Structure formats: C-alpha cells, structure tokens
XYZ file of C-alpha atoms in Angstrom:
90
model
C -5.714 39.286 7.948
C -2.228 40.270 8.383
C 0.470 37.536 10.320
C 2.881 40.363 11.536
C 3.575 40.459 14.562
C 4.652 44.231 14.898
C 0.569 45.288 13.522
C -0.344 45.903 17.243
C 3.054 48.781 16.716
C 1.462 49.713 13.368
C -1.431 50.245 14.677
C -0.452 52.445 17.782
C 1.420 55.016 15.240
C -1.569 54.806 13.095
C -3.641 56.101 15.494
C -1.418 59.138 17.014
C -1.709 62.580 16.670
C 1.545 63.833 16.545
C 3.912 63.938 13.575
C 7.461 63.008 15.950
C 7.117 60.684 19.025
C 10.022 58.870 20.651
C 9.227 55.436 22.685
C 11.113 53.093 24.948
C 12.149 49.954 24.115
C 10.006 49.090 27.250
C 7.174 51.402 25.581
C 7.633 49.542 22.391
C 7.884 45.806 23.933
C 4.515 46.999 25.895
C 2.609 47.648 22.524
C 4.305 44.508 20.634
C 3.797 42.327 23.758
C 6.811 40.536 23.524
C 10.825 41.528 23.463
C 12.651 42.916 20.924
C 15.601 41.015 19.425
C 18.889 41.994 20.444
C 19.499 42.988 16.414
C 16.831 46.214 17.488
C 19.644 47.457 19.091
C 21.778 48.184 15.882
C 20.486 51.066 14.067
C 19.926 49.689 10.497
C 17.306 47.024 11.941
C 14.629 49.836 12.116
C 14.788 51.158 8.603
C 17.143 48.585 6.415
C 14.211 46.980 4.061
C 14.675 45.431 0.880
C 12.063 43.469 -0.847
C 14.180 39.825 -0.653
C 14.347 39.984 2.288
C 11.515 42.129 4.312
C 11.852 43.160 7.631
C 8.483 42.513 9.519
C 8.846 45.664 12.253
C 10.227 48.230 8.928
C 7.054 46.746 6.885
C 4.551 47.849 10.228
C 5.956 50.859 10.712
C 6.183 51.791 7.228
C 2.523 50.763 6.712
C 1.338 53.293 9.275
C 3.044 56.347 7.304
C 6.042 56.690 9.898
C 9.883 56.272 9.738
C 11.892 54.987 12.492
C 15.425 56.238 13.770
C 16.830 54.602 16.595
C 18.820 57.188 18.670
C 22.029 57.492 19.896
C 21.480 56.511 23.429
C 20.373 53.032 22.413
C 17.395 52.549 23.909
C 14.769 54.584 22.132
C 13.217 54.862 18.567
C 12.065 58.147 17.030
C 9.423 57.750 14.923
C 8.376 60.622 12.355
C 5.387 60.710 10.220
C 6.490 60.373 6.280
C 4.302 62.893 5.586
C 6.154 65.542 7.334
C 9.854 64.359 6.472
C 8.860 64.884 2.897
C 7.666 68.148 3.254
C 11.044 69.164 4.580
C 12.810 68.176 1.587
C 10.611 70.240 -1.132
C-alpha cells in the first residue's frame, strides 16, 4: 500500500476520460483533501523530479500517465495524458 498522500490525485486522473483537463487549486485541494503548499504555486513544483530527491505530487501524477503544467494565471494545473504529448512529438 502506497503512503502518498497525492494517490487520492493519482487516482482521479487515472480514472478520466479525457486526454487535457485543467483543475483549480480548490478542485485539486478537494481531491487531495488537504492544502497545497505555497511552493505549488511556482511552476517547477509540478514537474521538477529527480530521483534524490522525489517529489510526492510529480511521482502521483506521473504514475497515472499524466503531466502537469501549472498555468500562467497561477491558480490552475493543466494536466495532459503522456500518451498524447508523445504522439505529438513523432
């Protein structure tokens, strides 16, 4: 059994339809159950990852086949399915 605290994120994206979805922080605190960290407002926390030091939210999402982009507005993440972003680049 897993001890991250952003699975109940993972497993929201695992189980959409879509390829591209946007949430909320609000949207996103909902699924977590708790707030975000003020660092979730700096772009790099959602997709900076390296293995000394692993970033619990990048390891969810990446374990349910999305990436996440914060946008410029500040208070939303898009989240695209890896699946598709690959595609584009063949």
């Amino acid at each position: 059994m897993s001890d991250n605290k952003f699975d109940p994120l993972r497993d929201y994206l695992k189980a959409q339809t879509v390829d591209d979805l946007t949430l909320t922080y609000d949207e996103i605190e909902d699924i977590v159950g708790f707030a975000l960290p003020r660092a979730a407002q700096r772009a790099e926390w959602w997709f900076d990852d390296t293995p000394e030091h692993p970033k619990l939210q990048r390891i969810a999402v990446r374990d349910a086949g999305f990436e996440a982009q914060r946008l410029p507005e500040g208070n939303k993440v898009r989240f695209r399915r890896e699946s598709t972003i690959r595609k584009r680049w063949r």
